[in-house]
Structure formats: structure tokens, C-alpha cells
Coordinates of C-alpha atoms in Angstrom, one line a residue:
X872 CA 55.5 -55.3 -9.5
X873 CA 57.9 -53.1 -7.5
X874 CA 55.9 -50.1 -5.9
X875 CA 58.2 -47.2 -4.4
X876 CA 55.8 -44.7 -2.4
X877 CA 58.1 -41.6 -1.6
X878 CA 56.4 -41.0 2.1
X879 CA 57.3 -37.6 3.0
X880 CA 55.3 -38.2 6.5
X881 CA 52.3 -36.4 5.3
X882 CA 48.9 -37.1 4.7
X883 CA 48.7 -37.2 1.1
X884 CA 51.0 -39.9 0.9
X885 CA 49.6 -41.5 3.8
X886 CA 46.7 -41.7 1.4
X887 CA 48.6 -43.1 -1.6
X888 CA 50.4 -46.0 0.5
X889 CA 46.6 -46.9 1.5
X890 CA 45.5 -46.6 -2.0
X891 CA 48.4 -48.8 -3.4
X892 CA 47.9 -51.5 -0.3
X893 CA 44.2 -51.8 -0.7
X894 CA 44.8 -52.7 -4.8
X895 CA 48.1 -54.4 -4.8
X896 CA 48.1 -56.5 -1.7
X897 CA 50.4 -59.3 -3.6
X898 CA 52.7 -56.4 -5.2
X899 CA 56.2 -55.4 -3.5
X900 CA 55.3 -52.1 -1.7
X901 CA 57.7 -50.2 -0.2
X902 CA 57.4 -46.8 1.6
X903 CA 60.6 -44.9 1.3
X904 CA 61.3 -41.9 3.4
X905 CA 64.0 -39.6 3.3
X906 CA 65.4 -37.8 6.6
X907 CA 66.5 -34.3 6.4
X908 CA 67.4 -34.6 10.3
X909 CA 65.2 -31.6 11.0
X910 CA 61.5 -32.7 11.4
X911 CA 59.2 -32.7 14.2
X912 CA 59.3 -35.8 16.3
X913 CA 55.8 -36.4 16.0
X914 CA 57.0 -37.0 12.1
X915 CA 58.9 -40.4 13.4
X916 CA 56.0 -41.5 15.3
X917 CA 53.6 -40.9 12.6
X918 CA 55.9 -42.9 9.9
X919 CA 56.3 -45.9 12.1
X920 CA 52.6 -46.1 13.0
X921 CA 51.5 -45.8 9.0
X922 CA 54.4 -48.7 8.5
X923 CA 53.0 -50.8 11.2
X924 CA 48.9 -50.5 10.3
X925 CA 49.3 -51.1 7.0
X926 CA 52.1 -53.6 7.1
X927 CA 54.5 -52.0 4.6
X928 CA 57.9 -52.5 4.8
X929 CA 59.7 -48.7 5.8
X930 CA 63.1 -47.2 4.5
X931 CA 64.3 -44.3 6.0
X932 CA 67.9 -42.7 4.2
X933 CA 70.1 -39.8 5.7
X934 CA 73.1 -38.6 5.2
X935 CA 72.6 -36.8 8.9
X936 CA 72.7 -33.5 7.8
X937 CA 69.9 -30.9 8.2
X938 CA 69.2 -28.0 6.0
X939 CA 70.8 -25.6 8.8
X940 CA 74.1 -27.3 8.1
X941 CA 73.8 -27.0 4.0
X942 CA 72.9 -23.6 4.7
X943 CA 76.4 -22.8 6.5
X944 CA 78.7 -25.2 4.5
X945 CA 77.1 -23.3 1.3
X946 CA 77.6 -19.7 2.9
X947 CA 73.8 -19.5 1.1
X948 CA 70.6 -18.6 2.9
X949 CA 68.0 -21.2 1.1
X950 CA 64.8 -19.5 -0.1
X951 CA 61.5 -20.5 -2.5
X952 CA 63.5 -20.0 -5.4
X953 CA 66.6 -22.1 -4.6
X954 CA 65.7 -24.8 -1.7
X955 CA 69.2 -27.2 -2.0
X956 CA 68.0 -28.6 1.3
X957 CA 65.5 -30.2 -0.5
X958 CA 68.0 -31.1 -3.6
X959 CA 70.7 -32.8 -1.2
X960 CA 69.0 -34.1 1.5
X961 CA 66.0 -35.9 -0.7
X962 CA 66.0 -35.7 -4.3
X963 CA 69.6 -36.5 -4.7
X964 CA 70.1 -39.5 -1.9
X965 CA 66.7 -40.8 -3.7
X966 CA 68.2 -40.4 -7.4
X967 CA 71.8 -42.3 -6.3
X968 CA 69.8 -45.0 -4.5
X969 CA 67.6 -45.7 -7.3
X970 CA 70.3 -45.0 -10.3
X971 CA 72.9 -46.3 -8.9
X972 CA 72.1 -48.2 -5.6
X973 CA 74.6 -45.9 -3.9
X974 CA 73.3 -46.0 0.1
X975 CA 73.9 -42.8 2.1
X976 CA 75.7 -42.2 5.5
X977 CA 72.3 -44.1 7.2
X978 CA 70.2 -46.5 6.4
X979 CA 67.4 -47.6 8.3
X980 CA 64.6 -50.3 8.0
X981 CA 61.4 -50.8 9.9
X982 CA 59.1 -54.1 9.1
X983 CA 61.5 -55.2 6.9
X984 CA 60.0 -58.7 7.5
X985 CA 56.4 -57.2 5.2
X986 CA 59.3 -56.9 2.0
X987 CA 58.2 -59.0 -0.8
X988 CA 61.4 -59.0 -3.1
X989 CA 64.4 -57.1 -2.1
X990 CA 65.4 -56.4 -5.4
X991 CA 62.4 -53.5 -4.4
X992 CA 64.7 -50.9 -7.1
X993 CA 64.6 -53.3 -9.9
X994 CA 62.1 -51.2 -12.6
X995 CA 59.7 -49.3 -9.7
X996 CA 56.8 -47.3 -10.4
X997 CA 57.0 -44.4 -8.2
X998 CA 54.3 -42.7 -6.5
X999 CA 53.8 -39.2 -5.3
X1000 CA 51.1 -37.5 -2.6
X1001 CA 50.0 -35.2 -5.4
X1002 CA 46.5 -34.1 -5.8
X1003 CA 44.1 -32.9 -8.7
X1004 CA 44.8 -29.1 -6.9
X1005 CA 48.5 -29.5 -7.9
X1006 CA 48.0 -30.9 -10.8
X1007 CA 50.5 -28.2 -12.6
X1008 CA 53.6 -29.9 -10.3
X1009 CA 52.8 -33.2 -12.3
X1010 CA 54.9 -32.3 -15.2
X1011 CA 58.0 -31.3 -13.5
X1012 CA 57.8 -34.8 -11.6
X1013 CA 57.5 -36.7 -14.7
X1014 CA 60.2 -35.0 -16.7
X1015 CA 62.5 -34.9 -13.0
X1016 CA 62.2 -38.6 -13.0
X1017 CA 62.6 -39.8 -15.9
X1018 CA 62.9 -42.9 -17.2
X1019 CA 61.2 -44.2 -14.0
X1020 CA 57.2 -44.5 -14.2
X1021 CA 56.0 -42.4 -12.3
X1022 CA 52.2 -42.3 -10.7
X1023 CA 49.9 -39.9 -8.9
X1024 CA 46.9 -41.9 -7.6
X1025 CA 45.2 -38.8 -5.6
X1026 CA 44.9 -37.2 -9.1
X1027 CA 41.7 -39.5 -9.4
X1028 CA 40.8 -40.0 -6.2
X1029 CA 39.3 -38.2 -3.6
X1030 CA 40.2 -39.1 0.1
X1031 CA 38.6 -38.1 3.4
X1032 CA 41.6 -37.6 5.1
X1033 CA 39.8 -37.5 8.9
X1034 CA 37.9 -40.8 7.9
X1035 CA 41.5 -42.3 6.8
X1036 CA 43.0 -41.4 10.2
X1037 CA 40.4 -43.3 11.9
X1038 CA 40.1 -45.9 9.8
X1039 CA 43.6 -46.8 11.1
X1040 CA 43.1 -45.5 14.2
X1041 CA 46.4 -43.2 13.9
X1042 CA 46.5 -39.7 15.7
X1043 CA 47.1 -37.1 13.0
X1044 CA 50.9 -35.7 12.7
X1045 CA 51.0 -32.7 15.4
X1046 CA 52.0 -30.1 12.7
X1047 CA 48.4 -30.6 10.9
X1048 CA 47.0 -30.0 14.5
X1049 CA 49.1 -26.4 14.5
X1050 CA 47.4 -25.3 11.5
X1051 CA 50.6 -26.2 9.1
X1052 CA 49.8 -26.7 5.8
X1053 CA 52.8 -30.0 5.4
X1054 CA 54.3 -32.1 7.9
X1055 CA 57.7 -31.6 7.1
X1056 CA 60.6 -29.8 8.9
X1057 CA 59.0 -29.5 12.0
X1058 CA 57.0 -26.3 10.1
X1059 CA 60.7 -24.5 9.9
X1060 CA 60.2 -25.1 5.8
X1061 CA 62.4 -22.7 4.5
X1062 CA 60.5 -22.4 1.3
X1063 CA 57.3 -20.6 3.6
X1064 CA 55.6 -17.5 3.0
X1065 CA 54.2 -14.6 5.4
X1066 CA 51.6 -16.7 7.0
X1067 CA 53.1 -20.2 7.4
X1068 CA 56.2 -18.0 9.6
X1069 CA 54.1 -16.2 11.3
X1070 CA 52.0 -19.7 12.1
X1071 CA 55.8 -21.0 13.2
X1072 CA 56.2 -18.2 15.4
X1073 CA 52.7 -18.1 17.3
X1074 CA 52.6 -22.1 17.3
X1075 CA 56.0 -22.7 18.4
X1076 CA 58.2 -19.6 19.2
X1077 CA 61.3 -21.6 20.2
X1078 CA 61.5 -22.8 16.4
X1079 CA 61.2 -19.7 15.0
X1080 CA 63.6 -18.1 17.4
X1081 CA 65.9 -20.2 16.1
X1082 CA 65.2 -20.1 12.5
X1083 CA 65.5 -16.0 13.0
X1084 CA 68.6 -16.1 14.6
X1085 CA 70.2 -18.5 12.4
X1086 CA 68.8 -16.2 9.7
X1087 CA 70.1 -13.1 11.2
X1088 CA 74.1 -15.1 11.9
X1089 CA 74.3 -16.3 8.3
X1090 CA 73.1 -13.1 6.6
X1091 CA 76.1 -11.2 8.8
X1092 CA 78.7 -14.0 7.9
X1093 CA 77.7 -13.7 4.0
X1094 CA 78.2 -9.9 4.5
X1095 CA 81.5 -10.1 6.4
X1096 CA 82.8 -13.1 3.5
X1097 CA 82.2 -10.6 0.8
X1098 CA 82.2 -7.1 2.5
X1099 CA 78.7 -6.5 1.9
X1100 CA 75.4 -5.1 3.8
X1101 CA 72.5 -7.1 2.1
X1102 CA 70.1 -8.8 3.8
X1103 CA 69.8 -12.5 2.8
X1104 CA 66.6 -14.2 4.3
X1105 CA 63.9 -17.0 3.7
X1106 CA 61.5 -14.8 2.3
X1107 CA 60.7 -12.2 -0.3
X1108 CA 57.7 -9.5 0.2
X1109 CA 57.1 -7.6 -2.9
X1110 CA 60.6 -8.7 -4.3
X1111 CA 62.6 -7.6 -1.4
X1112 CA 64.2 -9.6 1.1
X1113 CA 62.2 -10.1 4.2
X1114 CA 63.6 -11.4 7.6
X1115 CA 62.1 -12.8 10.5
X1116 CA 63.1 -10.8 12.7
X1117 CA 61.0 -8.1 10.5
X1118 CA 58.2 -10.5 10.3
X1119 CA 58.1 -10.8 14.1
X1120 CA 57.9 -6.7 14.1
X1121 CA 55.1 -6.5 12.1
X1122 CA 53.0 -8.9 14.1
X1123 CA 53.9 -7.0 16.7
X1124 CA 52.9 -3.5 15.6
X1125 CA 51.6 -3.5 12.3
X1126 CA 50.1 -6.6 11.5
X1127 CA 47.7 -5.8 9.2
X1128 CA 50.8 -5.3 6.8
X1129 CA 51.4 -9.3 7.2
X1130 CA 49.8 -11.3 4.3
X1131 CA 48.2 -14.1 5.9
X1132 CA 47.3 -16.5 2.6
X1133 CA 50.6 -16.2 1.8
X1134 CA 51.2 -19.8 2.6
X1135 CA 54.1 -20.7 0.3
X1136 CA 55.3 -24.7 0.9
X1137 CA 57.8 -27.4 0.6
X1138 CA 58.0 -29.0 -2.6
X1139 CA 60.8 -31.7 -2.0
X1140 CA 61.4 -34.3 -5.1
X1141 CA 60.0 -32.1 -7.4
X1142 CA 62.3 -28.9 -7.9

């Protein structure tokens, strides 16, 4: 059987590539990760040490852009509502691989040796880090991934995520360590809320300096493009646009106004 974990370099499907190794040791297991060019190099280190304890064979796709670069070909600030970063740099390279074996721009293989079958495409089940609190995302995976089978181990099971890490003796991803909710994007997740950008910006200023500024260039070349004055940012608060460079100003004299739980998050392969 042909077992495609999509490893997004987090701990949830950390957790499923454990599950699926521990139960289908003599299956063909493959933990497939896509590269929007953007995350935080602890992310590399993470997915190489995960490939190497569990001896799973590792595929890593690009097509070496990041989301900054959709972002200015599209003339399009990317928010929670419409992420194409997350559309063209994962589900899409994923879909034409698995449709259509169509490889992108780069292809990469670690432990290639642990591969059981390389005809790893040929009818996969494929397995997402979903758990029973997201349980309402199930249904748009399903029906975005048809005809493929698609599976959700963490729905039944419950993992200890600090006893995983040392079962395998690997250092949790530095972005869990910095309070982020996800270990994707080096916590520059475009699909964020209040309190993961303020996070980015007390965790890691350089990041969200530059997440601001490339905010604040794109919104003025949109407005120049179609002789407008609108601002075009990340986020929304109470249906308006909000920009980081706002966000910043709050926490900096009235940041009791800043919504903390608002934690919005990535949701790549799903949307």
C-alpha cells in the first residue's frame, strides 16, 4: 500500500508519519513536503531529522518561489480570505504531481534508499495532520481531494506531542518555542490574525519589518496601477483593512485595542 503523508514540518504531521510507521512498517511510506521557499530554517532541520529517526523516505517540491513573489507578479496582497500562496506553491505542485506526475522547477530527495516502491503515486492514501479540534476542515479536504483516499489518523488518536519529541529525541521546531501556533513560513503566515502578528513582531522584529514594509510597497504600487487610495493588507479588524504598520502603533500606544486570541492560521492543502 502506497502511503503519501503531506508533512508540512509541523507537529501534527510529525505525529501522523509516527502513527503510519509504527502500523505499516512493510507499507511504502513516503513523507512529502512542499517548499514555499519562505520558512524558518529550523523547518529544514526539523524535516530531515523526522526523515532520518523514523527512516522514511523525504520529498521535498518547489518551484522556488515564495509567497512575496506571487504577491508582486499578482499585483494582489494575499489575505485569510484568498491565500494563492498556499494554492500555487502547495496544493497545486501536489495536485500535478499526483494527477499528472508533472515535477516542478525542484525536486529533492532525502533517504531515498528507506523507498519501498517508487511507483509511491500509484493509488495513495493520503494523510493529513488534522485533529478531532478541526474536525470541520475534514470535509473540504475530502471533497478538495477527490478521488484520492484520503485519511486523518489524529481524528482518533490522541498524541503527547512533548513525549513524541522525546521519544525521538528531536528538538522541537523553533517557531513552537516562539509561541507560534504552526511551523510554517517562518511565522510570516499571511493568513494570521491580531495576535499571531503581533507574536511575529515581539518574537522576531526583522520578519515583521519586512512583512510591513512589503505590505506598505505593494499596497502603494496597487494604488498607483489603478489610481486609487485603498489600503490593501494581511488582515481585517472588524471588516476593515488593517496594516502592520497600524498593528505595530497599537502595541505601541494602545494596546489594549489589539485582540490577542485572534490567532487566525495557515490552512495550506485545504482551501
Amino acid at each position: 500500500m502506497n502511503r503519501i503523508v503531506f508533512f508540512s514540518g509541523g507537529k501534527s504531521s510529525f505525529a501522523v508519519a509516527h502513527l503510519l510507521k509504527t502500523k505499516y512498517q512493510q507499507d511504502n511510506i513516503v513523507l512529502y513536503f512542499t517548499d514555499t521557499c519562505f520558512e524558518d530554517e529550523d523547518l529544514y532541520r526539523f524535516i530531515i531529522e523526522v526523515s532520518n529517526k523514523l527512516e522514511l523516505p523525504l520529498l521535498i517540491h518547489s518551484i522556488g518561489l515564495t509567497p512575496l513573489n506571487l504577491m508582486d507578479e499578482d499585483n494582489f496582497v494575499y489575505n485569510s480570505r484568498i491565500a494563492n500562496c498556499s494554492k500555487k506553491l502547495k496544493s497545486q505542485v501536489a495536485k500535478r504531481f499526483l494527477d499528472k506526475g508533472i515535477k516542478p522547477k525542484n525536486e529533492k530527495w532525502h533517504n531515498k534508499q528507506y523507498l519501498k516502491d517508487n511507483n509511491f503515486t500509484n493509488n495513495p492514501i493520503l494523510y493529513f495532520g488534522i485533529d478531532f479540534t478541526e474536525l470541520h476542515r475534514t470535509i473540504a479536504i475530502q471533497k478538495n481531494w477527490q478521488p484520492y483516499k484520503v485519511e486523518f489518523p489524529l481524528i482518533d488518536e490522541l498524541i503527547d506531542y512533548d513525549l513524541l519529541f522525546d521519544l525521538y529525541e528531536i528538538k522541537k521546531p523553533s517557531l513552537y518555542q516562539k509561541g507560534f501556533t504552526h511551523n510554517n513560513c517562518g511565522g510570516r503566515c499571511i493568513k494570521g490574525g491580531q495576535g499571531h502578528w503581533l507574536n511575529l513582531l515581539i518574537k522576531d522584529y526583522g520578519r515583521f519589518e519586512q512583512m510591513r514594509d512589503f505590505e506598505i510597497y505593494l499596497s502603494d504600487k496597487i494604488n498607483k496601477k489603478n489610481n486609487t487610495n485603498i489600503k490593501h493588507s494581511f488582515m481585517k479588524r472588524k471588516h476593515e483593512p488593517y496594516m502592520l504598520y497600524e498593528l505595530e502603533s497599537d502595541y505601541k500606544n494602545k494596546p489594549e485595542q489589539i485582540d490577542l486570541f485572534d490567532i487566525g492560521g495557515c490552512g495550506c492543502f485545504i482551501d
